[in-house]
Amino acid sequence: MAAVLERSFIEICGFERETLHRFRDVTVNLPGALPGGLKFPDSAGAFHYEDSGKLLSVTSNRFIHWCTTGDSVHLVEQSLDTNLLNNAVRLQLTHCSVLPGGVHVHETLNNVIILVSTNQSVHRLVLPHPTRMYRSELVTELHMQSIFTDVGKLSLNDPSHGALMPGSVGQTSTAWIGQSGEAHYALASPAGGIMVVSLPPHDTQGSMSVVELKRSSMMQRLSGWMPSSIRGDQTADLVLSLAVRELEEDSFIFALCQDHKLRMWSFREQACLLEADMLDYMPACRGLKRQSGQGHRLRVSSSSSGLVLCVYLSVPQRGQFTVLQLVATDNNRYSLDHLSSLFSTQETLADFALTSTDIWAVWLDDSNTTVVKYINFEHNTAGQWNQVFVQPPPEEEVHIGVDQDPRETYLEVLFSPLHFTASAIVKALQIYRRGSERITDLSWDSLKKEVTVAVESELQSSVTEFEFSQEEYRQLQVEFWSKFYACCLQYQEVQSLPLGLTVNHNTGLVCLLKKGFVSFLLPCFAVDHLYLSYDEYLFSEDETPITEDPDLGRDVLQLVQCLRLVSDAVSGEMAYEMEKALEHLESPERAADLVLENLLSNDDENVIEEIQNKLQDIRNPMAAMIVLLRELDLETDSDAGGEGPVIPGLNLRISLSQLLGSSSAVSVVCQAVCHLTMTRTLFCRDLLILQKLYLRFGDNVFLGGGAQLLQLQQDLIPRSSNLLSSYYLLKHISQSLASSVPIDIIDANLQHLTVLELSDTPTLSNRSVLSPQTVVELFYQTVARKMIISQIYSQQQSNTLLHWSHMISNVVILLAQLLWPSNPGFQFPECLMANCQYTQLQEYVRLIGPWCQVNIGSCRFMLGQCYLANGEGQKALQCFQEAATEVEKEEFLMKLTGTEEEASTPRLQYYNKVLRLLEDVGLPELVIQLASLAITEAVSDVNSQAALWTRIFKHHLDLGHNSEAYEALTQNPDLSMQLDCLRQLVVVLCERSQLQDLVQFSYVNLHDEVVSIIESRARGLDLLAHNYYELLYSFHINRHNYRKAGTVMFEFGMRLGREVRTRLGLQKQVNCYLAALNCLRLIRPEYAWIVQPASGAVYERPGASPKRNSDGEFSSEPVKHQVDILELKDLEKEYILSRSRLTLAQYHPPSAAIAGSASAVEMVALLVQTGLFDSALSVCQTFKLNLTSVFEGMTFKCIKLQFGGEESQNEAWSWLAANQLSSVVNTKESSATDEAWQLLSSYLDRYPSANGQHHRCVINKLLSHGVPLPDWLIKSYKEVDAASLLRLYLNFDLLEAAAELVLEYVDALQGRGHQYFGIERPLSATSSSVWLPYTSIDQLLQTLNETQTNSRIYNKVRDKLDDYHKLVEQTTKRRLVTR
């Protein structure tokens, strides 16, 4: 693990890129405060909680920092573990100027107390302690309330929270909380001495008290303020710096005064216990005693051996830190022991901090550049300060390549995560827009748009011409963007001004407090330290922790000096070209060659010669390079992403779940990785150029000759090239911003991950809209942090103390290892995919492609995912196919396939996953392509083959590729799946009405199955909604199987009659029977028959579950019914019957419901009732039924018409029209009644019956209703059966008509009108015998004789019969004679 640490530190700004800190304003107005007064310089400070170094504490990694400006104090509470809400307060102290260092924070068991000193007043804020804000020590939320949450509820104008001082004070102060809870403020008096102002405990009543400590050692308790005129103007003891410590129930106030003396006062004794001249510890101090000190500073710290004091004496050109230890002697006397004197030549000290072992200091040099150093005052005999590499300000000029757009380039630099705070950009924008409107809470993207609009608007408003060349416009763009950039630089410089330095004594955390933000100092890795060190440090070093071998160490240092020379020699243009070559995936070695050629051709300062001289001093350059390459290489043997053993203890696990999880920590860690990669990219670049230079020099610098050159060329240069590409990749991704993702894309992505069974991958974190993350920050926050912390703490389970340097360096290097492309872990691309960062993932895969040989298949898979998300399916498929070859080699792909249950090869499992993904996205064509490819892999796996063919079939069918779907179906080796596909094919094609395709497929070896499927569908579904019977008919017709086609149509017709009682159903039934008839007529007569389908449409479907009876037992085998054979004539009968049903339904729709299942007899009655006599007669004739009911019905209709009104006449026309009237043309208009009688007459003529049965029933009907018989009827019946007519007359007592009929009949027998009675020859000797119905005539005579009224008729008949008998007698005699 390349994590060897040096003594140096590096500054990481880590500013959260919010537009503005959301400060809540709290104003304090103390009555009596006067405007005006001195203005003090800005200052800053910080307070670290006592338990900030304990992992299991609420206050772990938590601190408060502040900045004072004029009359305001900006207070911010910050945590590296959780995000604190309402954590920023701006305290406005009206008319008061806050003293430099005038803010002090103290922690008690229940409260955090903030003490503020100004030039006119003192203030106290009492806030709840974090441990009192939560019921439990354990906090599981990512967000917590800050102690400042309820600061607005405090009554800060009350006397208990502040008080005015009656007079002016000096420029320094200190404050502390007494053991009883009083607030004490020690302030420098302008006339010398110290004034201590005390406020009573915050929860008790009382008034302010003031005590003055004077050099005369006489203490006077004052009720008010003593005027300076009484004391005299003695300012030699004017206090420049104050500090206080509580020891043994007393408070000791340390004062560093203008006369260079350090004095210690006892607050309890109110006496000066110690006075020491600091010039005694300063060599060559002659002349200084006469000068009054101005910039002296004092710091006090506790160590294991007691109190340690550090005094900074500000002397031009030779400032000095003097470290002293307070030693107590007997009788309450104290003395100082000198520990160390440390010198510094920096000009202006901004601040310094003292720990038990170190001094940390920050200066501003002549060019206003920040300089930070630290030194261990205990073990540093050489007085050598350790370096802190501060972040340089952004470049003053932005390099724009010829192929780059100026606007895009400037925006990229301005809004990169490294250079500018949002507040600097906002202020620059307000100035640039001339303060036209105040910019409030803009999001990062909105701010970017505002900047673009402002600069472009300014550019366009300055343009006077309408036409430009492209080059002129480009120059204008550069001019205006550089103007805005310069404005941003100025504000960033103001923001970066250092005001203070803070060190956490518990954890070792060091922060630089700047005007606009806080930066963190992180330990520097040895290899970075060597490259970043200033020349004087590098040349003075003679060993390095990279190697324990001193000779090798010297070689390494010498080699790094050469690298530094190379770095200085590479021009900005060549550095840019090298960067572009890496971006465009050109060979790093080739790019290094070009840079080297440029160096050699432009070597005006003989740098190459100097490098050559230094190279000759290196004894073993190969070993030195190998050591450096080993340190640079982040490759690990095991997967750095392993979860490691489970950490014991719930409390520890919960605390670890928060550790370094806040947005501040995320920003610091990821910027540290970014700076690490930027430094090492340059290191590897220069090392590669130097190696190329070695090859160029050859034997001139190599003592070993050819073997070493060969090793350099074949091993070391490729390794350097690979490292350069790797670090460039890490540098790129650590500066690449994450995109915001719409919710619909997140949902779609989550669905895809679920399909891949990767849904345990974390989804998008709740990111602040105002704080855009880099993709590395996103990765750290969602995935990496948990893995890293688990890995660290699984190795050291008992340690719950936090050590900043150790912790942060481990986290940074482990994060870099997780990102390192040559390591087996694949968590970073997984995270990008899970969070829909497709553009960034594509760029990652592009940059990694040509040179990285790890996770090749996984990268291709990820690229395929990106293409899918962007709608480029064909490219995605290509990537998925390329990834398949690596399935058994790479962990991510093995994890992807590991959840498959089927016992098939890993590659097949992989294909199944991808197929499911493609199906989920909705790309059936690609599914077909990939499944076809997968089949070649599944040669020996029948189950997989069947599943793949089924998939191909399904998607071909969905796409409407019917032939291809059928082809896939036939290829399926699994019979049950084949049948399932066949069933689906039938159903889908039916639904699409693509019946032509369905019928024309050959169905080799599947004919019976198709028929069975269609039959079961036909019998199981609604008849009118689906046309499976017609399909089956077509299927059989297409194969010339007419009998089966007829059977299908007959069954269809039968079911229609039973189930579809509508006119449409009857119409279909007629057509079905017609089709069935046609089919049978196409067959030879001896085969023209079908088996009648089972009644009730109960069919045994294949695969149906067995049915049970009411007792739960399986029902017994069904009884075998007799098979009925139907011939052509039987079908014709059914056809006639169904046609009559249709006719009835057409004429009278309500009848359709009952006609559907009516028998022939019932149908005749229904037809007669409706007036459809033609149809009724047709049915009767077909089924050989008696026509009597038809004639009776017809007769009744005529009777109704005869006696009905006009309405019945009108109704009659409709049913009359439905029957075929006679073709006799009437010349006169006829009524409906006439037409009806005529229809009846025609029927009687058309359908003769034996013995005039039809006439008899008509006459019987008429007579039974008392209707006179029409002449035509009497006439026609007389011809048929006069005797029967006579009987009917007698039955209905029509005596006169009967008598008349007898008279006519006798006359006919005698030859008068015999043709009207159907008598061929009248009575004669030669003709055949004739007869009379004597029985009926006797009944008539009997009846007539019985009534007096009919005697005349009786006599008439009697006489006529007598005459007839005489004639018969004569004729008989003649016949006998002739014989």
Coordinates of N, CA and C in Angstrom, one line a residue, residues 247-343:
L247 N -5.4 26.9 37.3 CA -4.6 25.9 38.0 C -4.9 26.0 39.5
E248 N -5.1 24.9 40.1 CA -5.2 24.8 41.6 C -6.2 25.8 42.1
E249 N -7.4 25.8 41.6 CA -8.4 26.7 42.1 C -8.1 28.2 41.9
D250 N -7.2 28.5 41.1 CA -6.8 29.9 40.8 C -6.8 30.1 39.3
S251 N -6.9 31.3 38.9 CA -6.8 31.7 37.5 C -5.6 32.5 37.3
F252 N -4.7 32.0 36.4 CA -3.5 32.7 36.1 C -3.6 33.4 34.8
I253 N -3.4 34.8 34.8 CA -3.5 35.6 33.6 C -2.1 35.9 33.2
F254 N -1.8 35.5 31.9 CA -0.4 35.8 31.4 C -0.5 36.9 30.4
A255 N 0.3 37.9 30.6 CA 0.3 39.1 29.8 C 1.7 39.4 29.2
L256 N 1.7 39.5 27.9 CA 2.9 39.9 27.2 C 2.8 41.3 26.8
C257 N 3.8 42.1 27.4 CA 3.6 43.6 27.3 C 4.5 44.3 26.3
Q258 N 4.3 45.5 26.1 CA 5.0 46.3 25.1 C 6.5 46.4 25.5
D259 N 6.8 46.3 26.8 CA 8.2 46.4 27.2 C 8.9 45.0 27.1
H260 N 8.4 44.1 26.3 CA 9.0 42.8 26.0 C 9.0 41.9 27.2
K261 N 8.2 42.2 28.2 CA 8.2 41.4 29.4 C 6.9 40.6 29.5
L262 N 7.1 39.4 30.1 CA 5.9 38.5 30.3 C 5.6 38.5 31.8
R263 N 4.3 38.8 32.1 CA 3.9 38.9 33.5 C 2.8 37.9 33.7
M264 N 2.8 37.3 34.9 CA 1.8 36.3 35.3 C 1.1 36.8 36.5
W265 N -0.3 37.0 36.4 CA -1.1 37.5 37.5 C -1.9 36.4 38.1
S266 N -2.1 36.4 39.4 CA -3.0 35.5 40.1 C -4.3 36.3 40.2
F267 N -5.4 35.8 39.7 CA -6.7 36.5 39.8 C -7.2 36.4 41.2
R268 N -7.0 35.2 41.8 CA -7.5 35.0 43.2 C -6.7 36.0 44.2
E269 N -5.4 36.0 44.0 CA -4.6 36.8 44.9 C -4.5 38.3 44.5
Q270 N -4.9 38.5 43.2 CA -4.8 39.8 42.6 C -3.4 40.4 42.7
A271 N -2.4 39.5 42.4 CA -1.1 39.9 42.5 C -0.3 39.4 41.3
C272 N 0.8 40.1 41.0 CA 1.7 39.7 39.9 C 2.7 38.7 40.5
L273 N 2.6 37.4 40.0 CA 3.4 36.4 40.6 C 4.7 36.2 39.9
L274 N 4.8 36.7 38.7 CA 6.0 36.4 37.9 C 6.2 37.5 36.8
E275 N 7.4 37.9 36.6 CA 7.8 38.8 35.6 C 9.1 38.4 35.0
A276 N 9.1 38.3 33.6 CA 10.3 37.8 33.0 C 10.5 38.6 31.7
D277 N 11.8 39.0 31.4 CA 12.1 39.8 30.2 C 12.4 38.8 29.1
M278 N 11.6 38.9 28.0 CA 11.7 37.9 26.9 C 13.0 38.2 26.1
L279 N 13.6 39.4 26.2 CA 14.8 39.7 25.4 C 16.0 38.9 26.0
D280 N 15.8 38.4 27.2 CA 16.9 37.6 27.8 C 17.1 36.3 27.0
Y281 N 16.0 35.8 26.3 CA 16.1 34.6 25.5 C 16.4 34.9 24.1
M282 N 16.7 36.1 23.7 CA 16.9 36.5 22.3 C 18.4 36.9 22.1
P283 N 19.1 36.2 21.3 CA 20.5 36.6 21.0 C 20.5 37.9 20.2
A284 N 21.6 38.7 20.4 CA 21.8 39.9 19.6 C 20.6 40.8 19.7
C285 N 20.2 41.1 20.9 CA 19.0 41.9 21.1 C 19.4 43.4 21.5
R286 N 20.6 43.7 21.2 CA 21.0 45.1 21.6 C 20.2 46.1 20.8
G287 N 19.7 47.1 21.5 CA 18.9 48.1 20.8 C 17.4 47.8 20.8
L288 N 17.1 46.6 21.1 CA 15.7 46.3 21.1 C 15.0 46.7 22.3
K289 N 15.7 46.8 23.4 CA 15.1 47.2 24.7 C 14.5 48.6 24.6
R290 N 15.2 49.5 23.8 CA 14.7 50.8 23.7 C 13.4 50.9 22.8
Q291 N 13.2 49.9 22.0 CA 12.0 49.9 21.1 C 10.9 49.2 21.8
S292 N 9.7 49.7 21.6 CA 8.5 49.1 22.2 C 8.0 48.0 21.2
G293 N 7.7 46.9 21.7 CA 7.2 45.8 20.9 C 5.8 46.1 20.4
Q294 N 5.5 45.6 19.2 CA 4.1 45.8 18.6 C 3.4 44.5 18.2
G295 N 4.1 43.6 17.6 CA 3.4 42.4 17.1 C 3.6 41.2 17.9
H296 N 4.0 41.4 19.2 CA 4.3 40.2 20.0 C 3.0 39.4 20.2
R297 N 3.2 38.1 20.3 CA 2.0 37.2 20.5 C 2.4 36.2 21.6
L298 N 1.3 35.7 22.3 CA 1.5 34.8 23.4 C 0.5 33.6 23.3
R299 N 1.0 32.4 23.4 CA 0.0 31.2 23.4 C 0.4 30.3 24.6
V300 N -0.6 29.7 25.2 CA -0.4 28.8 26.3 C -1.0 27.5 26.0
S301 N -0.3 26.4 26.4 CA -0.8 25.1 26.2 C -0.5 24.2 27.4
S302 N -1.3 23.2 27.6 CA -1.1 22.2 28.6 C -0.4 21.0 28.1
S303 N 0.6 20.6 28.8 CA 1.3 19.3 28.5 C 1.3 18.4 29.7
S304 N 1.9 17.2 29.5 CA 1.9 16.3 30.6 C 2.8 16.8 31.7
S305 N 3.7 17.6 31.4 CA 4.6 18.1 32.5 C 4.2 19.5 33.1
G306 N 3.1 20.0 32.6 CA 2.6 21.3 33.1 C 2.3 22.3 32.0
L307 N 2.3 23.6 32.3 CA 1.9 24.6 31.4 C 3.1 24.9 30.5
V308 N 2.9 25.0 29.2 CA 3.9 25.5 28.3 C 3.5 26.8 27.6
L309 N 4.4 27.7 27.6 CA 4.1 29.1 27.0 C 5.0 29.2 25.8
C310 N 4.4 29.9 24.8 CA 5.2 30.2 23.6 C 5.0 31.7 23.4
V311 N 6.1 32.4 23.3 CA 6.1 33.8 23.1 C 6.7 34.1 21.7
Y312 N 6.0 34.8 20.9 CA 6.5 35.2 19.6 C 6.9 36.7 19.7
L313 N 8.2 37.0 19.5 CA 8.7 38.3 19.5 C 8.8 38.8 18.1
S314 N 8.1 39.8 17.8 CA 8.0 40.3 16.4 C 9.1 41.3 16.2
V315 N 10.2 40.9 15.6 CA 11.4 41.7 15.4 C 11.6 41.7 13.9
P316 N 11.8 42.8 13.2 CA 12.0 42.9 11.8 C 13.1 41.9 11.3
Q317 N 12.8 41.1 10.3 CA 13.7 40.2 9.7 C 14.1 39.0 10.5
R318 N 13.8 39.0 11.8 CA 14.2 37.9 12.6 C 13.2 37.6 13.8
G319 N 12.0 37.3 13.4 CA 11.1 36.9 14.4 C 11.5 35.7 15.2
Q320 N 11.1 35.6 16.4 CA 11.6 34.4 17.2 C 10.4 33.9 18.1
F321 N 10.3 32.5 18.1 CA 9.4 31.9 19.0 C 10.2 31.3 20.2
T322 N 9.8 31.7 21.4 CA 10.5 31.2 22.6 C 9.5 30.4 23.4
V323 N 9.9 29.1 23.6 CA 9.0 28.2 24.3 C 9.6 28.0 25.7
L324 N 8.6 28.3 26.7 CA 9.0 28.2 28.1 C 8.0 27.3 28.8
Q325 N 8.5 26.8 29.9 CA 7.7 26.0 30.8 C 7.5 26.6 32.1
L326 N 6.3 26.7 32.6 CA 6.0 27.2 33.9 C 6.3 26.2 35.0
V327 N 7.2 26.6 36.0 CA 7.6 25.7 37.0 C 7.2 26.3 38.4
A328 N 6.5 25.5 39.2 CA 6.1 26.0 40.5 C 7.1 25.6 41.5
T329 N 7.5 26.6 42.4 CA 8.4 26.3 43.5 C 7.6 26.4 44.8
D330 N 8.3 26.4 45.9 CA 7.6 26.4 47.2 C 7.1 27.8 47.4
N331 N 6.2 27.9 48.4 CA 5.7 29.2 48.8 C 5.0 30.0 47.7
N332 N 4.3 29.2 46.8 CA 3.5 29.8 45.8 C 4.3 30.7 44.9
R333 N 5.6 30.3 44.6 CA 6.4 31.1 43.7 C 6.6 30.3 42.4
Y334 N 6.7 31.0 41.3 CA 6.8 30.4 40.0 C 8.0 30.9 39.3
S335 N 8.5 30.0 38.4 CA 9.6 30.4 37.5 C 9.4 29.8 36.1
L336 N 10.2 30.3 35.1 CA 10.1 29.8 33.8 C 11.4 29.0 33.4
D337 N 11.2 27.8 32.8 CA 12.3 27.1 32.2 C 12.3 27.2 30.7
H338 N 13.4 27.6 30.1 CA 13.5 27.7 28.7 C 13.6 26.4 28.0
L339 N 12.7 26.1 27.1 CA 12.7 24.8 26.4 C 13.3 24.9 25.0
S340 N 13.0 26.0 24.3 CA 13.5 26.1 22.9 C 13.3 27.5 22.4
S341 N 14.2 27.9 21.5 CA 14.1 29.1 20.8 C 14.1 28.8 19.3
L342 N 13.1 29.3 18.6 CA 13.0 28.9 17.1 C 12.9 30.2 16.3
F343 N 13.6 30.3 15.2 CA 13.7 31.5 14.5 C 12.9 31.4 13.1

